[in-house]
PDB file of C-alpha atoms and ligand atoms in Angstrom:
ATOM      1  CA  MET A   1       1.906  18.645 -14.594  1.00 87.00           C
ATOM      2  CA  ARG A   2       2.741  21.031 -11.763  1.00 93.00           C
ATOM      3  CA  THR A   3       4.611  20.241  -8.520  1.00 96.00           C
ATOM      4  CA  ILE A   4       3.557  22.114  -5.398  1.00 96.00           C
ATOM      5  CA  GLY A   5       4.582  21.879  -1.778  1.00 95.00           C
ATOM      6  CA  ALA A   6       2.332  24.280   0.093  1.00 96.00           C
ATOM      7  CA  ILE A   7      -1.030  23.308   1.585  1.00 97.00           C
ATOM      8  CA  GLY A   8      -2.606  26.640   0.614  1.00 97.00           C
ATOM      9  CA  GLU A   9      -1.650  26.223  -3.048  1.00 97.00           C
ATOM     10  CA  MET A  10      -2.941  22.669  -3.074  1.00 97.00           C
ATOM     11  CA  ARG A  11      -6.293  23.731  -1.638  1.00 96.00           C
ATOM     12  CA  ALA A  12      -6.577  26.606  -4.111  1.00 96.00           C
ATOM     13  CA  ALA A  13      -5.969  24.322  -7.095  1.00 96.00           C
ATOM     14  CA  VAL A  14      -8.570  21.815  -5.963  1.00 95.00           C
ATOM     15  CA  ALA A  15     -11.071  24.554  -5.164  1.00 95.00           C
ATOM     16  CA  GLU A  16     -10.687  25.900  -8.704  1.00 95.00           C
ATOM     17  CA  TRP A  17     -11.365  22.464 -10.232  1.00 95.00           C
ATOM     18  CA  ARG A  18     -14.368  21.997  -7.968  1.00 92.00           C
ATOM     19  CA  ALA A  19     -15.740  25.380  -8.966  1.00 94.00           C
ATOM     20  CA  GLY A  20     -15.502  24.203 -12.579  1.00 93.00           C
ATOM     21  CA  GLY A  21     -17.523  21.086 -11.717  1.00 93.00           C
ATOM     22  CA  GLU A  22     -14.565  18.682 -11.916  1.00 94.00           C
ATOM     23  CA  ARG A  23     -13.973  15.674  -9.668  1.00 95.00           C
ATOM     24  CA  VAL A  24     -10.622  15.048  -8.008  1.00 96.00           C
ATOM     25  CA  ALA A  25      -8.880  11.671  -7.628  1.00 97.00           C
ATOM     26  CA  PHE A  26      -5.950  11.253  -5.255  1.00 98.00           C
ATOM     27  CA  VAL A  27      -3.035   8.787  -5.358  1.00 98.00           C
ATOM     28  CA  PRO A  28      -0.759   9.058  -2.284  1.00 98.00           C
ATOM     29  CA  THR A  29       2.743   7.547  -2.548  1.00 98.00           C
ATOM     30  CA  MET A  30       6.144   7.626  -0.888  1.00 97.00           C
ATOM     31  CA  GLY A  31       7.840   8.201  -4.242  1.00 97.00           C
ATOM     32  CA  ASN A  32      10.595   6.191  -5.925  1.00 96.00           C
ATOM     33  CA  LEU A  33       7.882   5.575  -8.452  1.00 97.00           C
ATOM     34  CA  HIS A  34       7.546   2.382 -10.461  1.00 97.00           C
ATOM     35  CA  ALA A  35       5.005   1.028 -12.924  1.00 96.00           C
ATOM     36  CA  GLY A  36       2.717  -0.014 -10.038  1.00 97.00           C
ATOM     37  CA  HIS A  37       2.333   3.588  -8.901  1.00 98.00           C
ATOM     38  CA  LEU A  38       1.848   4.714 -12.488  1.00 98.00           C
ATOM     39  CA  SER A  39      -0.840   2.066 -13.044  1.00 97.00           C
ATOM     40  CA  LEU A  40      -2.771   3.530 -10.099  1.00 97.00           C
ATOM     41  CA  ALA A  41      -2.477   7.019 -11.609  1.00 97.00           C
ATOM     42  CA  ALA A  42      -3.631   5.653 -14.969  1.00 97.00           C
ATOM     43  CA  LEU A  43      -6.625   4.025 -13.290  1.00 96.00           C
ATOM     44  CA  ALA A  44      -7.406   7.281 -11.496  1.00 96.00           C
ATOM     45  CA  ALA A  45      -7.270   9.063 -14.844  1.00 94.00           C
ATOM     46  CA  THR A  46      -9.709   6.720 -16.616  1.00 89.00           C
ATOM     47  CA  ALA A  47     -12.698   8.566 -15.254  1.00 78.00           C
ATOM     48  CA  PRO A  48     -13.101  12.176 -16.352  1.00 73.00           C
ATOM     49  CA  GLN A  49     -11.497  13.683 -13.292  1.00 90.00           C
ATOM     50  CA  ARG A  50      -8.386  15.524 -12.153  1.00 96.00           C
ATOM     51  CA  VAL A  51      -5.562  13.432 -10.668  1.00 97.00           C
ATOM     52  CA  VAL A  52      -3.436  14.554  -7.730  1.00 98.00           C
ATOM     53  CA  MET A  53      -0.482  12.386  -6.704  1.00 98.00           C
ATOM     54  CA  SER A  54       1.506  12.998  -3.549  1.00 98.00           C
ATOM     55  CA  ILE A  55       5.039  12.011  -2.668  1.00 98.00           C
ATOM     56  CA  PHE A  56       5.826  12.061   1.031  1.00 98.00           C
ATOM     57  CA  VAL A  57       8.093   9.678   2.919  1.00 98.00           C
ATOM     58  CA  ASN A  58       6.097   9.635   6.119  1.00 98.00           C
ATOM     59  CA  PRO A  59       8.311   9.404   9.217  1.00 97.00           C
ATOM     60  CA  ALA A  60       5.329   8.385  11.393  1.00 97.00           C
ATOM     61  CA  GLN A  61       4.946   5.005   9.680  1.00 96.00           C
ATOM     62  CA  PHE A  62       8.540   3.802  10.098  1.00 95.00           C
ATOM     63  CA  GLY A  63       9.695   1.974  13.211  1.00 94.00           C
ATOM     64  CA  PRO A  64      12.927   3.102  14.940  1.00 92.00           C
ATOM     65  CA  SER A  65      14.918   0.254  13.378  1.00 90.00           C
ATOM     66  CA  GLU A  66      13.323   0.579   9.921  1.00 92.00           C
ATOM     67  CA  ASP A  67      14.580   2.186   6.726  1.00 90.00           C
ATOM     68  CA  PHE A  68      13.240   5.773   6.971  1.00 95.00           C
ATOM     69  CA  ALA A  69      16.683   7.356   6.426  1.00 93.00           C
ATOM     70  CA  ALA A  70      17.611   4.904   3.659  1.00 91.00           C
ATOM     71  CA  TYR A  71      14.246   4.940   1.866  1.00 93.00           C
ATOM     72  CA  PRO A  72      14.960   5.857  -1.786  1.00 93.00           C
ATOM     73  CA  ARG A  73      14.153   9.499  -2.548  1.00 96.00           C
ATOM     74  CA  THR A  74      14.256  10.115  -6.296  1.00 96.00           C
ATOM     75  CA  LEU A  75      12.097  13.189  -6.881  1.00 97.00           C
ATOM     76  CA  ALA A  76      13.620  14.324 -10.198  1.00 97.00           C
ATOM     77  CA  ALA A  77      13.242  10.844 -11.731  1.00 97.00           C
ATOM     78  CA  ASP A  78       9.714  10.557 -10.284  1.00 98.00           C
ATOM     79  CA  GLU A  79       8.695  13.870 -11.839  1.00 98.00           C
ATOM     80  CA  ALA A  80      10.072  12.782 -15.204  1.00 97.00           C
ATOM     81  CA  LEU A  81       8.149   9.479 -15.036  1.00 97.00           C
ATOM     82  CA  ILE A  82       4.890  11.190 -14.132  1.00 97.00           C
ATOM     83  CA  ALA A  83       5.344  13.818 -16.844  1.00 96.00           C
ATOM     84  CA  ALA A  84       6.040  11.099 -19.444  1.00 96.00           C
ATOM     85  CA  ALA A  85       2.993   9.048 -18.372  1.00 95.00           C
ATOM     86  CA  GLY A  86       0.823  12.166 -18.600  1.00 95.00           C
ATOM     87  CA  ASN A  87      -1.898  11.091 -16.143  1.00 94.00           C
ATOM     88  CA  VAL A  88      -1.195  13.368 -13.195  1.00 97.00           C
ATOM     89  CA  ASP A  89      -2.384  16.995 -13.116  1.00 97.00           C
ATOM     90  CA  LEU A  90      -0.764  17.975  -9.848  1.00 97.00           C
ATOM     91  CA  LEU A  91       2.073  16.508  -7.797  1.00 98.00           C
ATOM     92  CA  PHE A  92       1.970  17.409  -4.092  1.00 98.00           C
ATOM     93  CA  VAL A  93       5.370  17.136  -2.417  1.00 98.00           C
ATOM     94  CA  PRO A  94       4.991  18.591   1.079  1.00 98.00           C
ATOM     95  CA  THR A  95       7.790  18.987   3.601  1.00 97.00           C
ATOM     96  CA  ALA A  96       7.569  17.248   6.978  1.00 97.00           C
ATOM     97  CA  ALA A  97       6.880  20.689   8.486  1.00 97.00           C
ATOM     98  CA  GLU A  98       3.771  21.093   6.287  1.00 96.00           C
ATOM     99  CA  ILE A  99       2.382  17.723   7.327  1.00 98.00           C
ATOM    100  CA  TYR A 100       3.498  17.814  10.974  1.00 98.00           C
ATOM    101  CA  PRO A 101       3.587  21.519  11.911  1.00 97.00           C
ATOM    102  CA  PHE A 102       4.210  20.708  15.598  1.00 98.00           C
ATOM    103  CA  GLY A 103       6.769  17.977  14.825  1.00 97.00           C
ATOM    104  CA  VAL A 104       6.211  14.231  14.420  1.00 96.00           C
ATOM    105  CA  GLU A 105       6.763  13.582  18.123  1.00 95.00           C
ATOM    106  CA  ARG A 106       4.011  16.025  19.113  1.00 97.00           C
ATOM    107  CA  ALA A 107       1.641  15.154  16.286  1.00 98.00           C
ATOM    108  CA  VAL A 108      -1.990  14.177  16.821  1.00 98.00           C
ATOM    109  CA  ARG A 109      -2.005  10.488  15.919  1.00 97.00           C
ATOM    110  CA  LEU A 110      -4.734   8.122  14.893  1.00 98.00           C
ATOM    111  CA  GLN A 111      -5.055   4.778  16.610  1.00 98.00           C
ATOM    112  CA  LEU A 112      -6.573   2.018  14.502  1.00 98.00           C
ATOM    113  CA  PRO A 113      -8.389  -1.015  15.915  1.00 98.00           C
ATOM    114  CA  SER A 114      -6.722  -4.373  16.537  1.00 97.00           C
ATOM    115  CA  LEU A 115      -6.392  -5.489  12.888  1.00 98.00           C
ATOM    116  CA  ALA A 116      -3.531  -2.965  12.753  1.00 98.00           C
ATOM    117  CA  SER A 117      -1.533  -5.214  15.116  1.00 98.00           C
ATOM    118  CA  GLU A 118      -1.994  -8.367  13.036  1.00 98.00           C
ATOM    119  CA  LEU A 119      -0.280  -9.599   9.844  1.00 98.00           C
ATOM    120  CA  CYS A 120       2.223  -6.836   8.889  1.00 98.00           C
ATOM    121  CA  GLY A 121       1.327  -4.944  12.068  1.00 98.00           C
ATOM    122  CA  ALA A 122       2.633  -7.779  14.245  1.00 98.00           C
ATOM    123  CA  THR A 123       6.217  -7.132  13.124  1.00 96.00           C
ATOM    124  CA  ARG A 124       5.758  -3.411  12.438  1.00 96.00           C
ATOM    125  CA  PRO A 125       4.138  -2.036  15.616  1.00 97.00           C
ATOM    126  CA  GLY A 126       2.617   1.412  15.049  1.00 97.00           C
ATOM    127  CA  HIS A 127       3.091   1.242  11.283  1.00 98.00           C
ATOM    128  CA  PHE A 128      -0.573   1.379  10.286  1.00 98.00           C
ATOM    129  CA  ASP A 129      -1.362   4.043  12.897  1.00 98.00           C
ATOM    130  CA  GLY A 130       1.356   6.087  11.185  1.00 98.00           C
ATOM    131  CA  VAL A 131      -0.226   5.415   7.790  1.00 98.00           C
ATOM    132  CA  ALA A 132      -3.655   6.465   9.076  1.00 98.00           C
ATOM    133  CA  THR A 133      -2.128   9.572  10.662  1.00 98.00           C
ATOM    134  CA  VAL A 134      -0.701  10.758   7.347  1.00 98.00           C
ATOM    135  CA  VAL A 135      -3.528   9.615   5.044  1.00 98.00           C
ATOM    136  CA  CYS A 136      -6.050  11.459   7.184  1.00 98.00           C
ATOM    137  CA  ARG A 137      -3.966  14.641   6.962  1.00 98.00           C
ATOM    138  CA  LEU A 138      -3.491  14.254   3.211  1.00 98.00           C
ATOM    139  CA  LEU A 139      -7.228  13.721   2.715  1.00 98.00           C
ATOM    140  CA  ASN A 140      -7.926  16.882   4.729  1.00 98.00           C
ATOM    141  CA  ILE A 141      -5.481  18.839   2.595  1.00 97.00           C
ATOM    142  CA  VAL A 142      -6.317  17.489  -0.860  1.00 97.00           C
ATOM    143  CA  ALA A 143     -10.040  16.922  -0.189  1.00 96.00           C
ATOM    144  CA  PRO A 144     -10.429  14.489  -3.087  1.00 97.00           C
ATOM    145  CA  ASP A 145     -13.643  12.826  -4.223  1.00 96.00           C
ATOM    146  CA  LEU A 146     -11.825   9.543  -4.799  1.00 96.00           C
ATOM    147  CA  LEU A 147      -8.838   7.870  -3.132  1.00 98.00           C
ATOM    148  CA  TYR A 148      -6.883   5.216  -5.061  1.00 98.00           C
ATOM    149  CA  LEU A 149      -4.838   2.623  -3.160  1.00 98.00           C
ATOM    150  CA  GLY A 150      -3.085  -0.518  -4.410  1.00 98.00           C
ATOM    151  CA  GLN A 151      -4.054  -4.119  -3.688  1.00 98.00           C
ATOM    152  CA  LYS A 152      -0.383  -4.863  -3.060  1.00 98.00           C
ATOM    153  CA  ASP A 153      -0.826  -3.359   0.397  1.00 98.00           C
ATOM    154  CA  TYR A 154      -4.153  -5.047   1.031  1.00 98.00           C
ATOM    155  CA  GLN A 155      -4.097  -4.764   4.822  1.00 98.00           C
ATOM    156  CA  GLN A 156      -3.485  -1.042   4.383  1.00 98.00           C
ATOM    157  CA  PHE A 157      -6.437  -0.879   1.984  1.00 98.00           C
ATOM    158  CA  VAL A 158      -8.792  -2.612   4.438  1.00 98.00           C
ATOM    159  CA  LEU A 159      -7.636  -0.423   7.336  1.00 98.00           C
ATOM    160  CA  MET A 160      -8.065   2.773   5.303  1.00 98.00           C
ATOM    161  CA  GLN A 161     -11.540   1.576   4.279  1.00 98.00           C
ATOM    162  CA  LEU A 162     -12.304   1.136   7.962  1.00 98.00           C
ATOM    163  CA  MET A 163     -10.886   4.560   8.869  1.00 98.00           C
ATOM    164  CA  ILE A 164     -12.892   6.292   6.137  1.00 98.00           C
ATOM    165  CA  ALA A 165     -16.109   4.596   7.259  1.00 98.00           C
ATOM    166  CA  ASP A 166     -15.504   5.100  10.974  1.00 98.00           C
ATOM    167  CA  LEU A 167     -14.537   8.772  10.681  1.00 98.00           C
ATOM    168  CA  ALA A 168     -17.197   9.418   8.008  1.00 98.00           C
ATOM    169  CA  LEU A 169     -14.562  10.915   5.724  1.00 98.00           C
ATOM    170  CA  PRO A 170     -16.212  12.221   2.562  1.00 97.00           C
ATOM    171  CA  VAL A 171     -14.158  10.225   0.062  1.00 98.00           C
ATOM    172  CA  GLU A 172     -14.783   7.139  -2.060  1.00 97.00           C
ATOM    173  CA  LEU A 173     -12.063   4.479  -1.897  1.00 98.00           C
ATOM    174  CA  ARG A 174     -11.011   2.545  -5.000  1.00 97.00           C
ATOM    175  CA  MET A 175      -8.451  -0.240  -5.398  1.00 98.00           C
ATOM    176  CA  GLY A 176      -5.931  -0.781  -8.194  1.00 98.00           C
ATOM    177  CA  PRO A 177      -4.659  -4.311  -8.963  1.00 98.00           C
ATOM    178  CA  THR A 178      -1.099  -5.353  -8.073  1.00 98.00           C
ATOM    179  CA  HIS A 179       1.341  -4.585 -10.869  1.00 98.00           C
ATOM    180  CA  ARG A 180       3.996  -7.302 -11.224  1.00 98.00           C
ATOM    181  CA  GLU A 181       7.334  -7.959 -12.866  1.00 98.00           C
ATOM    182  CA  SER A 182       7.177 -10.628 -15.598  1.00 97.00           C
ATOM    183  CA  ASP A 183       8.295 -13.328 -13.116  1.00 98.00           C
ATOM    184  CA  GLY A 184       5.448 -12.518 -10.723  1.00 98.00           C
ATOM    185  CA  LEU A 185       7.310 -10.368  -8.174  1.00 98.00           C
ATOM    186  CA  ALA A 186       5.031  -7.554  -7.010  1.00 98.00           C
ATOM    187  CA  MET A 187       6.609  -4.207  -7.887  1.00 98.00           C
ATOM    188  CA  SER A 188       7.811  -2.309  -4.838  1.00 97.00           C
ATOM    189  CA  SER A 189      10.197   0.537  -4.124  1.00 93.00           C
ATOM    190  CA  ARG A 190      11.945  -1.792  -1.671  1.00 91.00           C
ATOM    191  CA  ASN A 191      12.803  -4.280  -4.459  1.00 96.00           C
ATOM    192  CA  ARG A 192      15.755  -2.040  -5.180  1.00 93.00           C
ATOM    193  CA  TYR A 193      17.330  -3.281  -1.937  1.00 94.00           C
ATOM    194  CA  LEU A 194      17.715  -6.736  -3.561  1.00 97.00           C
ATOM    195  CA  ASP A 195      21.028  -7.762  -5.149  1.00 97.00           C
ATOM    196  CA  ALA A 196      21.015  -9.834  -8.355  1.00 97.00           C
ATOM    197  CA  ALA A 197      20.914 -13.217  -6.584  1.00 97.00           C
ATOM    198  CA  GLN A 198      18.152 -12.092  -4.192  1.00 98.00           C
ATOM    199  CA  ARG A 199      16.172 -10.673  -7.104  1.00 98.00           C
ATOM    200  CA  ARG A 200      16.132 -14.199  -8.599  1.00 97.00           C
ATOM    201  CA  GLN A 201      14.893 -15.665  -5.286  1.00 98.00           C
ATOM    202  CA  ALA A 202      12.246 -13.004  -4.644  1.00 98.00           C
ATOM    203  CA  PRO A 203       9.414 -14.354  -6.882  1.00 98.00           C
ATOM    204  CA  ALA A 204       9.237 -17.409  -4.574  1.00 98.00           C
ATOM    205  CA  LEU A 205       6.828 -15.513  -2.300  1.00 98.00           C
ATOM    206  CA  HIS A 206       4.349 -14.985  -5.119  1.00 98.00           C
ATOM    207  CA  GLY A 207       4.870 -18.580  -6.318  1.00 98.00           C
ATOM    208  CA  ALA A 208       4.089 -19.994  -2.871  1.00 98.00           C
ATOM    209  CA  LEU A 209       0.943 -17.851  -2.590  1.00 98.00           C
ATOM    210  CA  GLU A 210      -0.170 -19.018  -6.043  1.00 98.00           C
ATOM    211  CA  ARG A 211       0.194 -22.661  -5.030  1.00 98.00           C
ATOM    212  CA  LEU A 212      -1.596 -21.953  -1.758  1.00 98.00           C
ATOM    213  CA  ARG A 213      -4.444 -20.386  -3.710  1.00 97.00           C
ATOM    214  CA  THR A 214      -4.632 -23.442  -5.968  1.00 98.00           C
ATOM    215  CA  ARG A 215      -4.917 -25.737  -2.941  1.00 97.00           C
ATOM    216  CA  LEU A 216      -7.767 -23.616  -1.598  1.00 95.00           C
ATOM    217  CA  ARG A 217      -9.480 -23.604  -4.980  1.00 94.00           C
ATOM    218  CA  ASP A 218      -9.170 -27.389  -4.940  1.00 94.00           C
ATOM    219  CA  GLY A 219     -11.284 -27.304  -1.777  1.00 92.00           C
ATOM    220  CA  VAL A 220      -8.602 -27.934   0.864  1.00 93.00           C
ATOM    221  CA  VAL A 221      -9.703 -26.377   4.177  1.00 90.00           C
ATOM    222  CA  ASP A 222      -6.757 -27.446   6.336  1.00 94.00           C
ATOM    223  CA  PHE A 223      -5.514 -23.836   6.457  1.00 95.00           C
ATOM    224  CA  ALA A 224      -2.825 -24.592   9.046  1.00 96.00           C
ATOM    225  CA  GLY A 225      -1.418 -27.435   6.931  1.00 97.00           C
ATOM    226  CA  ILE A 226      -1.318 -25.617   3.613  1.00 97.00           C
ATOM    227  CA  THR A 227       0.020 -22.338   5.025  1.00 98.00           C
ATOM    228  CA  ALA A 228       2.793 -24.347   6.742  1.00 98.00           C
ATOM    229  CA  GLU A 229       3.600 -25.887   3.342  1.00 98.00           C
ATOM    230  CA  ALA A 230       3.772 -22.421   1.791  1.00 98.00           C
ATOM    231  CA  ARG A 231       6.082 -21.172   4.561  1.00 98.00           C
ATOM    232  CA  ALA A 232       8.365 -24.177   4.023  1.00 98.00           C
ATOM    233  CA  GLU A 233       8.432 -23.476   0.279  1.00 98.00           C
ATOM    234  CA  ILE A 234       9.392 -19.836   0.909  1.00 98.00           C
ATOM    235  CA  GLU A 235      12.120 -20.952   3.302  1.00 98.00           C
ATOM    236  CA  ARG A 236      13.543 -23.478   0.808  1.00 98.00           C
ATOM    237  CA  ALA A 237      13.863 -20.629  -1.709  1.00 98.00           C
ATOM    238  CA  GLY A 238      16.136 -18.821   0.769  1.00 98.00           C
ATOM    239  CA  LEU A 239      13.666 -16.236   2.134  1.00 98.00           C
ATOM    240  CA  LYS A 240      12.780 -15.859   5.798  1.00 98.00           C
ATOM    241  CA  PRO A 241       9.003 -16.079   6.069  1.00 98.00           C
ATOM    242  CA  ASP A 242       7.215 -13.663   8.403  1.00 98.00           C
ATOM    243  CA  TYR A 243       3.616 -14.839   7.925  1.00 98.00           C
ATOM    244  CA  VAL A 244       1.471 -16.739   5.453  1.00 98.00           C
ATOM    245  CA  GLU A 245      -2.257 -16.621   6.158  1.00 98.00           C
ATOM    246  CA  VAL A 246      -5.679 -17.263   4.690  1.00 97.00           C
ATOM    247  CA  ARG A 247      -8.136 -14.538   5.649  1.00 97.00           C
ATOM    248  CA  ARG A 248     -11.589 -13.273   4.772  1.00 96.00           C
ATOM    249  CA  ARG A 249     -11.328 -10.766   1.982  1.00 96.00           C
ATOM    250  CA  ALA A 250     -13.975  -8.369   3.293  1.00 95.00           C
ATOM    251  CA  ASP A 251     -12.437  -7.510   6.660  1.00 96.00           C
ATOM    252  CA  LEU A 252      -9.301  -9.667   7.004  1.00 97.00           C
ATOM    253  CA  GLY A 253     -10.922 -11.703   9.748  1.00 95.00           C
ATOM    254  CA  TYR A 254      -9.809 -15.329  10.023  1.00 94.00           C
ATOM    255  CA  ALA A 255     -11.090 -17.501   7.207  1.00 90.00           C
ATOM    256  CA  THR A 256     -13.498 -20.274   8.042  1.00 86.00           C
ATOM    257  CA  SER A 257     -14.309 -23.359   6.018  1.00 80.00           C
ATOM    258  CA  GLY A 258     -17.564 -21.687   4.863  1.00 76.00           C
ATOM    259  CA  ARG A 259     -18.087 -22.368   1.167  1.00 74.00           C
ATOM    260  CA  ASP A 260     -19.242 -18.992  -0.106  1.00 78.00           C
ATOM    261  CA  GLU A 261     -16.732 -16.939   1.871  1.00 87.00           C
ATOM    262  CA  GLU A 262     -14.488 -14.704  -0.252  1.00 94.00           C
ATOM    263  CA  ARG A 263     -10.877 -15.159   0.775  1.00 96.00           C
ATOM    264  CA  VAL A 264      -7.444 -13.682   0.310  1.00 98.00           C
ATOM    265  CA  VAL A 265      -4.051 -15.303   0.865  1.00 98.00           C
ATOM    266  CA  LEU A 266      -1.377 -12.999   2.262  1.00 98.00           C
ATOM    267  CA  GLY A 267       2.326 -13.453   2.864  1.00 98.00           C
ATOM    268  CA  ALA A 268       5.416 -11.547   3.959  1.00 98.00           C
ATOM    269  CA  ALA A 269       9.069 -12.565   4.004  1.00 98.00           C
ATOM    270  CA  TRP A 270      12.471 -11.029   4.559  1.00 98.00           C
ATOM    271  CA  LEU A 271      15.139 -11.266   1.901  1.00 98.00           C
ATOM    272  CA  GLY A 272      18.389  -9.440   2.631  1.00 96.00           C
ATOM    273  CA  ARG A 273      17.501  -5.842   3.513  1.00 93.00           C
ATOM    274  CA  ALA A 274      14.051  -6.095   1.972  1.00 95.00           C
ATOM    275  CA  ARG A 275      10.794  -7.169   3.508  1.00 96.00           C
ATOM    276  CA  LEU A 276       8.557  -8.413   0.712  1.00 98.00           C
ATOM    277  CA  ILE A 277       4.762  -8.601   0.932  1.00 98.00           C
ATOM    278  CA  ASP A 278       2.172  -9.985  -1.445  1.00 98.00           C
ATOM    279  CA  ASN A 279      -1.416 -11.222  -1.555  1.00 98.00           C
ATOM    280  CA  LEU A 280      -3.820 -12.894  -3.947  1.00 98.00           C
ATOM    281  CA  PHE A 281      -7.604 -12.946  -4.028  1.00 98.00           C
ATOM    282  CA  LEU A 282      -9.310 -16.256  -4.517  1.00 95.00           C
TER     283      LEU A 282
HETATM  284  P1  LIG B 301       4.029   3.364  -1.557  1.00 56.68           P
HETATM  285  O1  LIG B 301       4.778   4.371  -2.347  1.00 56.68           O
HETATM  286  O2  LIG B 301       4.742   2.061  -1.424  1.00 56.68           O
HETATM  287  O3  LIG B 301       3.511   3.902  -0.252  1.00 56.68           O
HETATM  288  O4  LIG B 301       2.720   3.006  -2.400  1.00 56.68           O
HETATM  289  C1  LIG B 301       1.819   4.012  -2.798  1.00 56.68           C
HETATM  290  C2  LIG B 301       0.573   3.379  -3.372  1.00 56.68           C
HETATM  291  O5  LIG B 301       0.917   2.572  -4.497  1.00 56.68           O
HETATM  292  C3  LIG B 301      -0.128   2.441  -2.379  1.00 56.68           C
HETATM  293  O6  LIG B 301      -1.535   2.575  -2.524  1.00 56.68           O
HETATM  294  C4  LIG B 301       0.341   1.079  -2.822  1.00 56.68           C
HETATM  295  O7  LIG B 301      -0.563   0.053  -2.490  1.00 56.68           O
HETATM  296  C5  LIG B 301       0.426   1.268  -4.314  1.00 56.68           C
HETATM  297  N1  LIG B 301       1.336   0.287  -4.911  1.00 56.68           N
HETATM  298  C6  LIG B 301       2.586  -0.022  -4.490  1.00 56.68           C
HETATM  299  N2  LIG B 301       3.100  -1.024  -5.235  1.00 56.68           N
HETATM  300  C7  LIG B 301       2.135  -1.363  -6.137  1.00 56.68           C
HETATM  301  C8  LIG B 301       2.055  -2.324  -7.182  1.00 56.68           C
HETATM  302  N3  LIG B 301       3.061  -3.171  -7.433  1.00 56.68           N
HETATM  303  N4  LIG B 301       0.908  -2.386  -7.908  1.00 56.68           N
HETATM  304  C9  LIG B 301      -0.122  -1.536  -7.638  1.00 56.68           C
HETATM  305  N5  LIG B 301      -0.107  -0.601  -6.675  1.00 56.68           N
HETATM  306  C10 LIG B 301       1.010  -0.510  -5.928  1.00 56.68           C
END
């Protein structure tokens, strides 16, 4: 496993693999790696292809009052984890100057359609545009055949699917399942913001979504009623709910009572310094 920071070196490595007939899979991250990230890399490595992971804490996707400065940066530990797991061929760790040569303020930015202002986007204005802005750059630099993203950030997945289709980017998108702690809490770098008491409260989000999913599976179509119940449950556990919604899985449009519609339940809640998100497919 080799770590590189320069765009030219990255392109040269990929070009060499391509020349040898190899396919390239790409797993972008913001580092502070956990088993969820590693599970994506393992999935990327199941096919006979090279795996590139990136670590870049992208300033363009953080709001002014968000945790960009405080976001955990643990490169040495991340490198050790990746080396031990043995699935990643190349780790790309660019500087902000590589990704935004004219500065973040003067960067060319992507603007996603209105789904980017719903769900997580409603409380994080500009967040998904910032994600699209960096993912597009990273795809241009790495030029992978396959892009692996996690279900944990399902709205991000759907928006990146949309961006890839709309911009005709030559990459195939794949999704890895959400990796969880044994009590159901979705693994996240931000879980480290939780103190011991909050860590015990945190699985309540997943629990509420599970019960919501059961109600839907039982055939309940009063979405407003059952999402309000889930919010109340999250609140009783001591979290501050942001949203709980039932949406169409394909495009995150509003769910209808149609019988053969595939759905997803999504939720977000604040707990101390952390904002937790989770979702479950029906
Ligand atoms: P992040 O470092 O949070 O930007 O995440 C990088 C990638 O890992 C994204 O595609 C996430 O969806 C994915 N990811 C984060 N947490 C998990 C998890 N618990 N299980 C699976 N994938 C995850």
